Coordinates of C-alpha atoms and ligand atoms in Angstrom, one line a residue:
X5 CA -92.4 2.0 -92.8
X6 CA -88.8 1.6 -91.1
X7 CA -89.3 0.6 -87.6
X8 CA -86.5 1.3 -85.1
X9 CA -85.0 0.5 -81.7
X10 CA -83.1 2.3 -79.2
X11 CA -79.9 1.5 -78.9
X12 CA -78.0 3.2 -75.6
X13 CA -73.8 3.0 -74.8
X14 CA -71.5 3.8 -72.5
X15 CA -67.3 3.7 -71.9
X16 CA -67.8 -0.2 -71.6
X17 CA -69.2 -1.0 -75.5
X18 CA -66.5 1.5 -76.4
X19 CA -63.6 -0.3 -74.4
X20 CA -65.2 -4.0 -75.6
X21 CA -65.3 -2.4 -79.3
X22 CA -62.0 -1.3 -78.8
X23 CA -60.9 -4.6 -77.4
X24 CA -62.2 -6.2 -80.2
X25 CA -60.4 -4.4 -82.7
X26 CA -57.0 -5.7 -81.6
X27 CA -56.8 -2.7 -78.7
X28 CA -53.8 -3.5 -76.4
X29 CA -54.1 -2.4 -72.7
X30 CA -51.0 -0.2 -73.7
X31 CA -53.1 1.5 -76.0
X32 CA -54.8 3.9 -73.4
X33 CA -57.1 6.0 -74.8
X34 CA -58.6 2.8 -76.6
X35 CA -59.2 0.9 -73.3
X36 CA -58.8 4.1 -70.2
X37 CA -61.7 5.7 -69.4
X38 CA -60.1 8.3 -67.7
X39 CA -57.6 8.9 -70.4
X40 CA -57.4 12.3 -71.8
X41 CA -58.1 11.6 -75.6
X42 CA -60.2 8.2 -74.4
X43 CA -62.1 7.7 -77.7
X44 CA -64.0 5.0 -79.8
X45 CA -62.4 3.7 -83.1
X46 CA -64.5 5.7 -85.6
X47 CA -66.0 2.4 -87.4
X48 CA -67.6 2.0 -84.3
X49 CA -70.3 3.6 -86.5
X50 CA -71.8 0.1 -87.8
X51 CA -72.8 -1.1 -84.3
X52 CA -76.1 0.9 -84.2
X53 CA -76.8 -0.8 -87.5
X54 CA -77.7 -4.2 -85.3
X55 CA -80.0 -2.6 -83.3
X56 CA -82.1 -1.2 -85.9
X57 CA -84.6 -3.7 -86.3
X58 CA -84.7 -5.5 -89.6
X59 CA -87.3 -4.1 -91.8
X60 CA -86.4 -6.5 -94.3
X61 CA -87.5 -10.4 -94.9
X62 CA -85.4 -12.1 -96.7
X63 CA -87.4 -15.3 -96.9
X64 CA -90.4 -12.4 -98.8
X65 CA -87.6 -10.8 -101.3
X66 CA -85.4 -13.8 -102.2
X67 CA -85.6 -17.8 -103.7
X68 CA -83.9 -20.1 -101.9
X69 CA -83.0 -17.9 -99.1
X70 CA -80.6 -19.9 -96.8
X71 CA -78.8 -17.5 -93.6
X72 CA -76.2 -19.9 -93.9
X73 CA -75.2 -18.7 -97.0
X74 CA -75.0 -15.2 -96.1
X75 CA -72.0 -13.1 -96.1
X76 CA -71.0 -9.7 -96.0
X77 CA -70.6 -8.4 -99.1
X78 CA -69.5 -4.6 -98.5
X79 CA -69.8 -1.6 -96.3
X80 CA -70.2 1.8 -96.4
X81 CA -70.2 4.0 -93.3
X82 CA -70.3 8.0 -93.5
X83 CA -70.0 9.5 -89.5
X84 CA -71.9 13.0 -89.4
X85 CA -70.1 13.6 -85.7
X86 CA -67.0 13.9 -84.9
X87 CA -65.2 13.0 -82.4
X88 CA -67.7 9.7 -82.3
X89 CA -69.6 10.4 -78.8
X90 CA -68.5 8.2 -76.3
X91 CA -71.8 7.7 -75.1
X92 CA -74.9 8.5 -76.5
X93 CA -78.4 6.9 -77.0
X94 CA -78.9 6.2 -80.8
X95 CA -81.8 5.4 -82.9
X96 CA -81.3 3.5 -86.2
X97 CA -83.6 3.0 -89.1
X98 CA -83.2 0.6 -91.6
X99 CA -84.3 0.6 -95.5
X100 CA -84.1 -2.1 -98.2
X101 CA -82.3 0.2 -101.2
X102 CA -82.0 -2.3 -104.1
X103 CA -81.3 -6.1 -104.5
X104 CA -79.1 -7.1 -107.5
X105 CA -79.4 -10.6 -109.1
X106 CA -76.0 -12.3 -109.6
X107 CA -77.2 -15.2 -111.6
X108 CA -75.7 -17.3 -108.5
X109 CA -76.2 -15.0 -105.9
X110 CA -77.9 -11.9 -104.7
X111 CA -76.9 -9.0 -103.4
X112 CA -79.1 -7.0 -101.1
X113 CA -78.4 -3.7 -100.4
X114 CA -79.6 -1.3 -97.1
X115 CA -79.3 1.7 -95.4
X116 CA -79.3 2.8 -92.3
X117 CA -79.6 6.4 -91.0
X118 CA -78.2 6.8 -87.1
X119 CA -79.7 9.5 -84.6
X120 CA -79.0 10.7 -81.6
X121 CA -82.0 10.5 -79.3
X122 CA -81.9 13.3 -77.2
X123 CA -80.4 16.2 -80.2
X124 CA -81.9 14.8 -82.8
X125 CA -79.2 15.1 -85.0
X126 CA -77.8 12.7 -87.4
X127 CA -74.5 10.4 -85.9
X128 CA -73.8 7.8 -89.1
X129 CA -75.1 7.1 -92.4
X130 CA -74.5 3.4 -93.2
X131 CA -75.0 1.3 -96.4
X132 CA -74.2 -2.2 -96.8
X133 CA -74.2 -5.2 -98.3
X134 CA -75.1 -9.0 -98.2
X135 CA -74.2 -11.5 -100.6
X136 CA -76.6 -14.3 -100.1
X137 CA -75.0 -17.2 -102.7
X138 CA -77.2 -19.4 -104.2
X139 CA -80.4 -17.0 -104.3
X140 CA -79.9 -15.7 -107.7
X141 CA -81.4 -16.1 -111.1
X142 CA -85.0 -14.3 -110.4
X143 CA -84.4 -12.3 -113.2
X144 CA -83.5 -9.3 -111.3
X145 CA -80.8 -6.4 -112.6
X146 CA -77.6 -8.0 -112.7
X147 CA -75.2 -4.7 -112.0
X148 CA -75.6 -2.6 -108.9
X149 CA -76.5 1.2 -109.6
X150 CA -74.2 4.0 -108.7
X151 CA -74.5 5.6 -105.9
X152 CA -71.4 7.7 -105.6
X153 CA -68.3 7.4 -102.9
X154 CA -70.6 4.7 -101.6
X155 CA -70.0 2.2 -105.0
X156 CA -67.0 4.2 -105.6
X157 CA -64.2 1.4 -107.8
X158 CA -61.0 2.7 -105.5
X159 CA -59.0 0.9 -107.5
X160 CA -55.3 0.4 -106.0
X161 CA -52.7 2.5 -107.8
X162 CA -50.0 0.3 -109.4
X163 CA -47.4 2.1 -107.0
X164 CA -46.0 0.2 -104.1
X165 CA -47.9 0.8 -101.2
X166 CA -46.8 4.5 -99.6
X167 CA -48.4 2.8 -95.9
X168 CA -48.3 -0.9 -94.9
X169 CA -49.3 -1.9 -91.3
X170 CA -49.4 -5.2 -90.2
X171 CA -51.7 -6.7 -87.7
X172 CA -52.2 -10.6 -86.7
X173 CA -55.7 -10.9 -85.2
X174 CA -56.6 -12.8 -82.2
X175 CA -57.9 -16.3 -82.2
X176 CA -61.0 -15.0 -79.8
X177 CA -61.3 -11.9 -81.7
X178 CA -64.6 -13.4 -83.3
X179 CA -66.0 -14.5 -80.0
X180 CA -65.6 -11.4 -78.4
X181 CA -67.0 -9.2 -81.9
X182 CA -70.2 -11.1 -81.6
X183 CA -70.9 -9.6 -78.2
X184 CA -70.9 -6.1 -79.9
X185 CA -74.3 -7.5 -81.7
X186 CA -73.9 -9.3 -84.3
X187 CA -74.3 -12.5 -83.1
X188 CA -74.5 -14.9 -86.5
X189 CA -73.9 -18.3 -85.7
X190 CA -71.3 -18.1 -88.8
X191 CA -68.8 -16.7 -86.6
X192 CA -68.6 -19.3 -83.4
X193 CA -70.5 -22.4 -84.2
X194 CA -68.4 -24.9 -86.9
X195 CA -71.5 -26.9 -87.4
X196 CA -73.4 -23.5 -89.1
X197 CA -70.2 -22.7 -89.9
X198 CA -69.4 -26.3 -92.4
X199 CA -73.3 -26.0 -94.0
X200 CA -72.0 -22.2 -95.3
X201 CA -68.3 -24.3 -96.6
X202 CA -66.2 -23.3 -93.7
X203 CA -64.6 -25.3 -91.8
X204 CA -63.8 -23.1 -89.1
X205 CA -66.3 -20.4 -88.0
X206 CA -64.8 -16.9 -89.9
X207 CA -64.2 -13.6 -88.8
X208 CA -67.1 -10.7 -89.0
X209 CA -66.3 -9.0 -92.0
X210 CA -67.3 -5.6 -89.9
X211 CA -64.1 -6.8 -87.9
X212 CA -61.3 -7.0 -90.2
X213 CA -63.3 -3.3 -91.6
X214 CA -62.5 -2.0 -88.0
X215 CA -59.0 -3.2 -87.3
X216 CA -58.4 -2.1 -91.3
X217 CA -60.2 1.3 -90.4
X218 CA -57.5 2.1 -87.2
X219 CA -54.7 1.3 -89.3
X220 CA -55.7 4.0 -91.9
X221 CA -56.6 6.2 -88.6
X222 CA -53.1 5.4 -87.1
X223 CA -51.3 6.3 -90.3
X224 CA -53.4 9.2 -91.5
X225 CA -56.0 10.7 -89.1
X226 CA -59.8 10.5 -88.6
X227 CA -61.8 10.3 -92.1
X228 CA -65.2 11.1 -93.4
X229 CA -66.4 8.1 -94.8
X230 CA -65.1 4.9 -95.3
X231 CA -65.8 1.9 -97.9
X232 CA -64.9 -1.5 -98.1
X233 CA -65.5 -4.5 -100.5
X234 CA -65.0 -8.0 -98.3
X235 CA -63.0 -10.0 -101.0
X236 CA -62.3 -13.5 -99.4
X237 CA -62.9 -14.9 -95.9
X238 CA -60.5 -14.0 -92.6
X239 CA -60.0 -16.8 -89.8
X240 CA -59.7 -15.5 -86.4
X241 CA -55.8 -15.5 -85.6
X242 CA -54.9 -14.6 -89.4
X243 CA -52.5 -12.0 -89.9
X244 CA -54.0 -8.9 -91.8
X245 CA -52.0 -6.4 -94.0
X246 CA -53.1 -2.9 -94.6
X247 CA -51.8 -1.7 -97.8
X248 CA -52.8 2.1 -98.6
X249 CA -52.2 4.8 -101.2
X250 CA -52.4 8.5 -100.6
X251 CA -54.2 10.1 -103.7
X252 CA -55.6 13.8 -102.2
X253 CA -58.1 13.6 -100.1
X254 CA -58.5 9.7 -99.8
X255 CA -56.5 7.1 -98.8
X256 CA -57.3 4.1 -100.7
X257 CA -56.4 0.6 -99.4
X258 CA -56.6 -2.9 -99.3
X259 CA -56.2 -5.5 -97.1
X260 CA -54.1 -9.5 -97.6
X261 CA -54.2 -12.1 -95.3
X262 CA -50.2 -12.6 -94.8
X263 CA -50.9 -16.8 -94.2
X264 CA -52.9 -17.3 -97.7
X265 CA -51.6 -14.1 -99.8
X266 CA -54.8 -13.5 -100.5
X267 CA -57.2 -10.1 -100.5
X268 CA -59.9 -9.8 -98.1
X269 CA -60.8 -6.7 -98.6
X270 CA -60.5 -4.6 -101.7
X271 CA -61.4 -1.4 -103.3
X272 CA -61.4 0.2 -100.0
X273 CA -61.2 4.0 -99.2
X274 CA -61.7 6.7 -97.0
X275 CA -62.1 10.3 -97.5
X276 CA -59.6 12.1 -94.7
X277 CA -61.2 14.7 -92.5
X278 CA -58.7 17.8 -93.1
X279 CA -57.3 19.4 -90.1
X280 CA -58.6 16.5 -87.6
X281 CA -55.6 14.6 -86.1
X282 CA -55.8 11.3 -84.2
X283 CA -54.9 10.9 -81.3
X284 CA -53.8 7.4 -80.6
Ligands
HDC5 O1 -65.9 -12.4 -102.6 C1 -66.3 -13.6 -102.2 C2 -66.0 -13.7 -100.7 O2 -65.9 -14.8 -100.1 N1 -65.9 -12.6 -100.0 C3 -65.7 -12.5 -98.5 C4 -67.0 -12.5 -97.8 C5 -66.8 -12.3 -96.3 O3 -65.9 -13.0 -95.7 N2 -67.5 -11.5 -95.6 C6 -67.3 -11.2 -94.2 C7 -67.7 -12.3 -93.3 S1 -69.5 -12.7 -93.4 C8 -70.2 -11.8 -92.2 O4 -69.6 -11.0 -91.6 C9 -71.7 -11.9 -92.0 C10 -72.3 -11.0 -91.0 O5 -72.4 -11.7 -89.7 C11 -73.6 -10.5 -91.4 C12 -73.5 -9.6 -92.5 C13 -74.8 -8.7 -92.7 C14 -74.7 -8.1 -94.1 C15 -75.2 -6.7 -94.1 C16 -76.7 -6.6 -94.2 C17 -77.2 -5.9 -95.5 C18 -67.8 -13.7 -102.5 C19 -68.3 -15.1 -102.1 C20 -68.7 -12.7 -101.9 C21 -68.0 -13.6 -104.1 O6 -67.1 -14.4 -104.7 P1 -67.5 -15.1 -106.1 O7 -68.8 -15.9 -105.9 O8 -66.3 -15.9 -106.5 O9 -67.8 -13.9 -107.0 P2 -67.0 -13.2 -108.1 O10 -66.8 -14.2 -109.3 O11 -65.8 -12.6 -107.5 O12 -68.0 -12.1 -108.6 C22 -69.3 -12.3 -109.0 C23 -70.1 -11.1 -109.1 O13 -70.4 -10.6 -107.8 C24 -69.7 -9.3 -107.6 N3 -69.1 -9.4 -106.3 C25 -68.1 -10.1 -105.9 N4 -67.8 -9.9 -104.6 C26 -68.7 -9.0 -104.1 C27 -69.6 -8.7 -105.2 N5 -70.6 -7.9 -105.0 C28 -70.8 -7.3 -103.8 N6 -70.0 -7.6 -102.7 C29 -68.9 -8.5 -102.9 N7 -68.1 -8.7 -101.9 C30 -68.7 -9.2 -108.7 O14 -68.5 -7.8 -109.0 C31 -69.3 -9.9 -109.8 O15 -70.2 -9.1 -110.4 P3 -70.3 -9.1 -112.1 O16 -70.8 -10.5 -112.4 O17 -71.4 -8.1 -112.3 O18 -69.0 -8.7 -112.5

């Protein structure tokens, strides 16, 4: 049985979220309360995920299970209310869904439903994913199943990109995500850090979703859903890239760091909410 946990916000998680995500104190309804459109980034939708309480031991479902080597392997995040409440008292409940074996590594999939306390109503529908390497080979199924928009390929059209924003991130901008919730060592302490192969502590992956999820908001509007696959690491202060294609409904995207050329987050997309426009 899912157990779950209040969680409760006001204007000042929003402003930190905002904050977090690369906000400038220019950008006034990311960081003014008493701003007309004053609004949360929509990906804001993972942070109740934290506060669900974990329902799931690792150590009970996995060999060799080491936090260490833990990382974010994708994410998934539907939001079922619009505009995202700027405050609200949310309860989360968390399920294990399935747990591929990658030979090297697993991959452990969960979802998370997102309430409001007092309506009852539904706020988000997460899913995600952790790919814990090294805890592979129990002779589990070796390819995911499909589950729709959420496992969706978005492969990048062979165009050039019809959108490209660029963003460098700021070297604190993992020491002030942690304080959102997720506070894995991975992302501040180098000696946690080194034992998972990095040098320097790396960026949340839910962080470079976020700053990639108000670039698609900046350049297209408020969307449905959104789905990301973390390809390769992000060190705070790297420069991101948001590449994106237009194809109906969805904008599909990817994201480079500028410094190594490399992808860090792939077969991304989101499904546009029609007649919604941002305001920021
Ligand atoms: O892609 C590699 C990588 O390094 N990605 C970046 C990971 C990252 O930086 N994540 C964000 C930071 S970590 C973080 O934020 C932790 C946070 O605090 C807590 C998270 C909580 C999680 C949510 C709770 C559920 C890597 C290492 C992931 C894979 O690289 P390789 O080992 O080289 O694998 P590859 O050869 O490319 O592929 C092998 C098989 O695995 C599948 N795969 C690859 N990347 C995946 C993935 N599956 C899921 N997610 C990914 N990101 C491939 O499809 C391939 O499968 P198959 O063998 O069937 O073709």
């Amino acid at each position: 049985e899912p157990t779950a946990s209040p969680y409760a916000y006001t204007k000042k998680e929003v402003i930190l979220y905002n904050l977090s995500l690369g906000a400038k104190r220019t950008d006034l309804p990311l960081v003014y309360e008493h701003h007309d459109s004053f609004q949360v980034l929509p990906t804001f939708g993972v942070i109740p995920t934290y506060f669900a309480k974990a329902s799931i031991d690792m150590n009970s479902i996995l060999p060799n299970f080491d936090p260490r080597m833990l990382l974010h392997g994708e994410q998934y995040l539907e939001i079922l209310q619009y505009p995202v409440p700027t405050e609200a008292k949310l309860v989360s409940k968390t399920r294990l869904i399935e747990v591929v074996d990658k030979g090297n590594a697993a991959v452990v999939r969960r979802g998370t439903t997102t309430e409001d306390v007092i309506t009852g109503k539904p706020v988000f529908y997460n899913e995600s994913t952790a790919f814990i390497r090294g805890s592979g080979g129990f002779g589990g199924a070796r390819k995911p199943a499909d589950r729709g928009a959420v496992t969706a390929e978005n492969k990048a059209p062979s165009r050039s990109p019809d959108r490209v924003v660029e963003e460098k991130t700021s070297e604190e901008s993992a020491a002030l995500y942690r304080v959102l919730g997720d506070w894995n060592p991975l992302h501040i302490d180098p000696t946690f850090s080194s034992a998972g192969g990095f040098k320097v502590p790396i960026l949340h992956g839910l962080a470079t979703f976020g700053i990639s999820g108000k670039h698609v908001v900046q350049s297209y509007g408020p969307f449905k859903n959104i789905k990301v696959r973390f390809t390769g690491t992000v060190l705070p202060g790297e420069t991101l890239i948001t590449e994106m294609w237009k194809e109906g409904k969805k904008v599909v995207y990817q994201v480079r760091v500028k410094e190594s050329g490399k992808l860090c987050i792939s077969n991304a997309a989101v499904e546009l909410m029609e007649g919604a426009r941002a305001k920021i």
